[in-house]
mmCIF file of the C-alpha atoms, coordinates in Angstrom:
data_MODEL
# 
_entry.id   MODEL 
# 
loop_
_atom_site.group_PDB 
_atom_site.id 
_atom_site.type_symbol 
_atom_site.label_atom_id 
_atom_site.label_alt_id 
_atom_site.label_comp_id 
_atom_site.label_asym_id 
_atom_site.label_entity_id 
_atom_site.label_seq_id 
_atom_site.pdbx_PDB_ins_code 
_atom_site.Cartn_x 
_atom_site.Cartn_y 
_atom_site.Cartn_z 
_atom_site.occupancy 
_atom_site.B_iso_or_equiv 
_atom_site.pdbx_formal_charge 
_atom_site.auth_seq_id 
_atom_site.auth_comp_id 
_atom_site.auth_asym_id 
_atom_site.auth_atom_id 
_atom_site.pdbx_PDB_model_num 
ATOM 1   C CA . GLU A 1 1   ? -31.420 -7.365  34.071  1.00 0.00 ? 1   GLU A CA 1 
ATOM 2   C CA . LEU A 1 2   ? -33.046 -6.951  30.677  1.00 0.00 ? 2   LEU A CA 1 
ATOM 3   C CA . GLN A 1 3   ? -31.693 -3.389  30.430  1.00 0.00 ? 3   GLN A CA 1 
ATOM 4   C CA . GLN A 1 4   ? -28.197 -4.675  31.219  1.00 0.00 ? 4   GLN A CA 1 
ATOM 5   C CA . LYS A 1 5   ? -28.481 -7.291  28.426  1.00 0.00 ? 5   LYS A CA 1 
ATOM 6   C CA . VAL A 1 6   ? -29.595 -4.586  25.975  1.00 0.00 ? 6   VAL A CA 1 
ATOM 7   C CA . GLU A 1 7   ? -26.631 -2.398  26.919  1.00 0.00 ? 7   GLU A CA 1 
ATOM 8   C CA . GLU A 1 8   ? -24.222 -5.334  26.547  1.00 0.00 ? 8   GLU A CA 1 
ATOM 9   C CA . ALA A 1 9   ? -25.690 -6.089  23.132  1.00 0.00 ? 9   ALA A CA 1 
ATOM 10  C CA . GLU A 1 10  ? -25.201 -2.453  22.076  1.00 0.00 ? 10  GLU A CA 1 
ATOM 11  C CA . VAL A 1 11  ? -21.579 -2.531  23.255  1.00 0.00 ? 11  VAL A CA 1 
ATOM 12  C CA . LEU A 1 12  ? -20.983 -5.751  21.327  1.00 0.00 ? 12  LEU A CA 1 
ATOM 13  C CA . LYS A 1 13  ? -22.543 -4.243  18.185  1.00 0.00 ? 13  LYS A CA 1 
ATOM 14  C CA . MET A 1 14  ? -20.245 -1.206  18.462  1.00 0.00 ? 14  MET A CA 1 
ATOM 15  C CA . GLU A 1 15  ? -17.194 -3.432  18.943  1.00 0.00 ? 15  GLU A CA 1 
ATOM 16  C CA . LEU A 1 16  ? -18.203 -5.537  15.953  1.00 0.00 ? 16  LEU A CA 1 
ATOM 17  C CA . GLN A 1 17  ? -18.623 -2.416  13.835  1.00 0.00 ? 17  GLN A CA 1 
ATOM 18  C CA . MET A 1 18  ? -15.184 -1.173  14.903  1.00 0.00 ? 18  MET A CA 1 
ATOM 19  C CA . LEU A 1 19  ? -13.638 -4.537  14.043  1.00 0.00 ? 19  LEU A CA 1 
ATOM 20  C CA . GLU A 1 20  ? -15.287 -4.524  10.624  1.00 0.00 ? 20  GLU A CA 1 
ATOM 21  C CA . THR A 1 21  ? -14.027 -1.003  9.978   1.00 0.00 ? 21  THR A CA 1 
ATOM 22  C CA . GLU A 1 22  ? -10.500 -2.038  10.940  1.00 0.00 ? 22  GLU A CA 1 
ATOM 23  C CA . ARG A 1 23  ? -10.734 -5.147  8.731   1.00 0.00 ? 23  ARG A CA 1 
ATOM 24  C CA . VAL A 1 24  ? -11.695 -3.001  5.741   1.00 0.00 ? 24  VAL A CA 1 
ATOM 25  C CA . ARG A 1 25  ? -8.874  -0.538  6.475   1.00 0.00 ? 25  ARG A CA 1 
ATOM 26  C CA . LEU A 1 26  ? -6.333  -3.356  6.691   1.00 0.00 ? 26  LEU A CA 1 
ATOM 27  C CA . SER A 1 27  ? -7.652  -4.844  3.464   1.00 0.00 ? 27  SER A CA 1 
ATOM 28  C CA . LEU A 1 28  ? -7.112  -1.511  1.692   1.00 0.00 ? 28  LEU A CA 1 
ATOM 29  C CA . VAL A 1 29  ? -3.589  -1.257  3.082   1.00 0.00 ? 29  VAL A CA 1 
ATOM 30  C CA . GLU A 1 30  ? -2.841  -4.807  1.954   1.00 0.00 ? 30  GLU A CA 1 
ATOM 31  C CA . GLU A 1 31  ? -4.068  -4.099  -1.595  1.00 0.00 ? 31  GLU A CA 1 
ATOM 32  C CA . LYS A 1 32  ? -2.045  -0.894  -1.808  1.00 0.00 ? 32  LYS A CA 1 
ATOM 33  C CA . LEU A 1 33  ? 1.056   -2.636  -0.466  1.00 0.00 ? 33  LEU A CA 1 
ATOM 34  C CA . LEU A 1 34  ? 0.734   -5.404  -3.050  1.00 0.00 ? 34  LEU A CA 1 
ATOM 35  C CA . ASP A 1 35  ? 0.432   -2.785  -5.810  1.00 0.00 ? 35  ASP A CA 1 
ATOM 36  C CA . VAL A 1 36  ? 3.578   -1.039  -4.560  1.00 0.00 ? 36  VAL A CA 1 
ATOM 37  C CA . LEU A 1 37  ? 5.479   -4.328  -4.352  1.00 0.00 ? 37  LEU A CA 1 
ATOM 38  C CA . GLN A 1 38  ? 4.475   -5.221  -7.910  1.00 0.00 ? 38  GLN A CA 1 
ATOM 39  C CA . LEU A 1 39  ? 5.717   -1.850  -9.147  1.00 0.00 ? 39  LEU A CA 1 
ATOM 40  C CA . LEU A 1 40  ? 8.988   -2.325  -7.274  1.00 0.00 ? 40  LEU A CA 1 
ATOM 41  C CA . GLN A 1 41  ? 9.330   -5.763  -8.858  1.00 0.00 ? 41  GLN A CA 1 
ATOM 42  C CA . GLN A 1 42  ? 8.812   -4.281  -12.321 1.00 0.00 ? 42  GLN A CA 1 
ATOM 43  C CA . LEU A 1 43  ? 11.436  -1.621  -11.654 1.00 0.00 ? 43  LEU A CA 1 
ATOM 44  C CA . ARG A 1 44  ? 13.861  -4.232  -10.376 1.00 0.00 ? 44  ARG A CA 1 
ATOM 45  C CA . ASP A 1 45  ? 13.303  -6.220  -13.570 1.00 0.00 ? 45  ASP A CA 1 
ATOM 46  C CA . LEU A 1 46  ? 14.241  -3.078  -15.496 1.00 0.00 ? 46  LEU A CA 1 
ATOM 47  C CA . ASN A 1 47  ? 17.437  -2.677  -13.435 1.00 0.00 ? 47  ASN A CA 1 
ATOM 48  C CA . ILE A 1 48  ? 16.555  0.679   -11.901 1.00 0.00 ? 48  ILE A CA 1 
ATOM 49  C CA . SER A 1 49  ? 19.499  2.100   -10.004 1.00 0.00 ? 49  SER A CA 1 
ATOM 50  C CA . LYS A 1 50  ? 19.494  2.201   -6.225  1.00 0.00 ? 50  LYS A CA 1 
ATOM 51  C CA . ARG A 1 51  ? 20.044  5.934   -6.451  1.00 0.00 ? 51  ARG A CA 1 
ATOM 52  C CA . ALA A 1 52  ? 16.915  6.466   -8.582  1.00 0.00 ? 52  ALA A CA 1 
ATOM 53  C CA . LEU A 1 53  ? 14.869  4.246   -6.281  1.00 0.00 ? 53  LEU A CA 1 
ATOM 54  C CA . GLY A 1 54  ? 16.221  6.139   -3.276  1.00 0.00 ? 54  GLY A CA 1 
ATOM 55  C CA . LYS A 1 55  ? 15.183  9.433   -4.845  1.00 0.00 ? 55  LYS A CA 1 
ATOM 56  C CA . ILE A 1 56  ? 11.651  8.108   -5.367  1.00 0.00 ? 56  ILE A CA 1 
ATOM 57  C CA . LEU A 1 57  ? 11.455  6.963   -1.761  1.00 0.00 ? 57  LEU A CA 1 
ATOM 58  C CA . LEU A 1 58  ? 12.838  10.239  -0.383  1.00 0.00 ? 58  LEU A CA 1 
ATOM 59  C CA . SER A 1 59  ? 10.453  12.217  -2.564  1.00 0.00 ? 59  SER A CA 1 
ATOM 60  C CA . THR A 1 60  ? 7.567   10.160  -1.217  1.00 0.00 ? 60  THR A CA 1 
ATOM 61  C CA . LEU A 1 61  ? 8.596   10.642  2.392   1.00 0.00 ? 61  LEU A CA 1 
ATOM 62  C CA . GLU A 1 62  ? 9.130   14.365  1.869   1.00 0.00 ? 62  GLU A CA 1 
ATOM 63  C CA . SER A 1 63  ? 5.689   14.843  0.366   1.00 0.00 ? 63  SER A CA 1 
ATOM 64  C CA . CYS A 1 64  ? 4.120   12.934  3.276   1.00 0.00 ? 64  CYS A CA 1 
ATOM 65  C CA . ARG A 1 65  ? 6.001   14.858  5.961   1.00 0.00 ? 65  ARG A CA 1 
ATOM 66  C CA . ASP A 1 66  ? 2.907   16.790  7.081   1.00 0.00 ? 66  ASP A CA 1 
ATOM 67  C CA . PRO A 1 67  ? 0.036   14.305  7.247   1.00 0.00 ? 67  PRO A CA 1 
ATOM 68  C CA . GLN A 1 68  ? -3.260  15.471  5.822   1.00 0.00 ? 68  GLN A CA 1 
ATOM 69  C CA . PRO A 1 69  ? -6.040  15.651  8.400   1.00 0.00 ? 69  PRO A CA 1 
ATOM 70  C CA . GLY A 1 70  ? -8.517  12.805  8.262   1.00 0.00 ? 70  GLY A CA 1 
ATOM 71  C CA . LYS A 1 71  ? -6.290  10.521  6.193   1.00 0.00 ? 71  LYS A CA 1 
ATOM 72  C CA . ALA A 1 72  ? -4.404  7.561   7.642   1.00 0.00 ? 72  ALA A CA 1 
ATOM 73  C CA . GLN A 1 73  ? -0.694  8.320   7.342   1.00 0.00 ? 73  GLN A CA 1 
ATOM 74  C CA . LEU A 1 74  ? 0.268   4.773   6.327   1.00 0.00 ? 74  LEU A CA 1 
ATOM 75  C CA . LEU A 1 75  ? -2.256  4.721   3.510   1.00 0.00 ? 75  LEU A CA 1 
ATOM 76  C CA . GLU A 1 76  ? -1.181  8.214   2.452   1.00 0.00 ? 76  GLU A CA 1 
ATOM 77  C CA . VAL A 1 77  ? 2.471   7.122   2.219   1.00 0.00 ? 77  VAL A CA 1 
ATOM 78  C CA . LEU A 1 78  ? 1.545   3.996   0.245   1.00 0.00 ? 78  LEU A CA 1 
ATOM 79  C CA . ASP A 1 79  ? -0.679  6.016   -2.111  1.00 0.00 ? 79  ASP A CA 1 
ATOM 80  C CA . THR A 1 80  ? 2.067   8.550   -2.708  1.00 0.00 ? 80  THR A CA 1 
ATOM 81  C CA . LEU A 1 81  ? 4.725   5.866   -3.187  1.00 0.00 ? 81  LEU A CA 1 
ATOM 82  C CA . GLN A 1 82  ? 2.497   4.081   -5.692  1.00 0.00 ? 82  GLN A CA 1 
ATOM 83  C CA . GLN A 1 83  ? 1.999   7.335   -7.616  1.00 0.00 ? 83  GLN A CA 1 
ATOM 84  C CA . GLU A 1 84  ? 5.752   8.054   -7.597  1.00 0.00 ? 84  GLU A CA 1 
ATOM 85  C CA . LEU A 1 85  ? 6.588   4.536   -8.778  1.00 0.00 ? 85  LEU A CA 1 
ATOM 86  C CA . THR A 1 86  ? 3.894   4.590   -11.456 1.00 0.00 ? 86  THR A CA 1 
ATOM 87  C CA . ALA A 1 87  ? 5.256   7.885   -12.769 1.00 0.00 ? 87  ALA A CA 1 
ATOM 88  C CA . CYS A 1 88  ? 8.785   6.455   -13.038 1.00 0.00 ? 88  CYS A CA 1 
ATOM 89  C CA . GLU A 1 89  ? 10.129  6.990   -16.566 1.00 0.00 ? 89  GLU A CA 1 
ATOM 90  C CA . LEU A 1 90  ? 11.621  3.508   -16.813 1.00 0.00 ? 90  LEU A CA 1 
ATOM 91  C CA . LEU A 1 91  ? 8.205   1.876   -16.653 1.00 0.00 ? 91  LEU A CA 1 
ATOM 92  C CA . HIS A 1 92  ? 7.034   3.969   -19.581 1.00 0.00 ? 92  HIS A CA 1 
ATOM 93  C CA . ARG A 1 93  ? 10.135  3.500   -21.750 1.00 0.00 ? 93  ARG A CA 1 
ATOM 94  C CA . GLN A 1 94  ? 9.594   -0.241  -22.101 1.00 0.00 ? 94  GLN A CA 1 
ATOM 95  C CA . PRO A 1 95  ? 6.686   -1.814  -23.950 1.00 0.00 ? 95  PRO A CA 1 
ATOM 96  C CA . MET A 1 96  ? 3.935   -2.557  -21.459 1.00 0.00 ? 96  MET A CA 1 
ATOM 97  C CA . GLU A 1 97  ? 4.089   -6.311  -22.106 1.00 0.00 ? 97  GLU A CA 1 
ATOM 98  C CA . GLN A 1 98  ? 7.757   -6.410  -21.147 1.00 0.00 ? 98  GLN A CA 1 
ATOM 99  C CA . ALA A 1 99  ? 7.323   -4.140  -18.123 1.00 0.00 ? 99  ALA A CA 1 
ATOM 100 C CA . GLN A 1 100 ? 4.488   -6.286  -16.804 1.00 0.00 ? 100 GLN A CA 1 
ATOM 101 C CA . SER A 1 101 ? 5.866   -9.736  -17.589 1.00 0.00 ? 101 SER A CA 1 
ATOM 102 C CA . PRO A 1 102 ? 6.597   -11.575 -14.367 1.00 0.00 ? 102 PRO A CA 1 
ATOM 103 C CA . ARG A 1 103 ? 9.973   -13.154 -13.838 1.00 0.00 ? 103 ARG A CA 1 
ATOM 104 C CA . SER A 1 104 ? 10.128  -16.870 -13.293 1.00 0.00 ? 104 SER A CA 1 
ATOM 105 C CA . LEU A 1 105 ? 10.357  -16.682 -9.515  1.00 0.00 ? 105 LEU A CA 1 
ATOM 106 C CA . SER A 1 106 ? 8.442   -18.860 -7.111  1.00 0.00 ? 106 SER A CA 1 
ATOM 107 C CA . ASN A 1 107 ? 6.881   -15.663 -5.727  1.00 0.00 ? 107 ASN A CA 1 
ATOM 108 C CA . PRO A 1 108 ? 6.916   -12.648 -8.075  1.00 0.00 ? 108 PRO A CA 1 
ATOM 109 C CA . LEU A 1 109 ? 6.622   -10.277 -5.109  1.00 0.00 ? 109 LEU A CA 1 
ATOM 110 C CA . VAL A 1 110 ? 9.910   -11.335 -3.518  1.00 0.00 ? 110 VAL A CA 1 
ATOM 111 C CA . ILE A 1 111 ? 12.514  -8.642  -3.943  1.00 0.00 ? 111 ILE A CA 1 
ATOM 112 C CA . SER A 1 112 ? 16.106  -9.735  -3.515  1.00 0.00 ? 112 SER A CA 1 
ATOM 113 C CA . CYS A 1 113 ? 18.659  -7.182  -2.403  1.00 0.00 ? 113 CYS A CA 1 
# 
């Protein structure tokens, strides 16, 4: 009976460790997603064309077509999209204060279509 309790405790420890790992992974995805949404908001404020935004998105998806081994595909796509958006010329043409100034929306991350 004692051996069974020890085994159950080990199983619970492993499950807890897996849950913690998943929590950390989801936290990283959430942070990356917020960064991407903020960049999209800045580009929207600068009136980027739908065509230019579409090109950025297609470029991102094309570069992530073959997932790299050992890297989560969702995080890879978000990383690449963030890099593509950060490299967008429009963000660098404007003074940084203007490009980063939030609009007076109730939620600055809401993107209207």
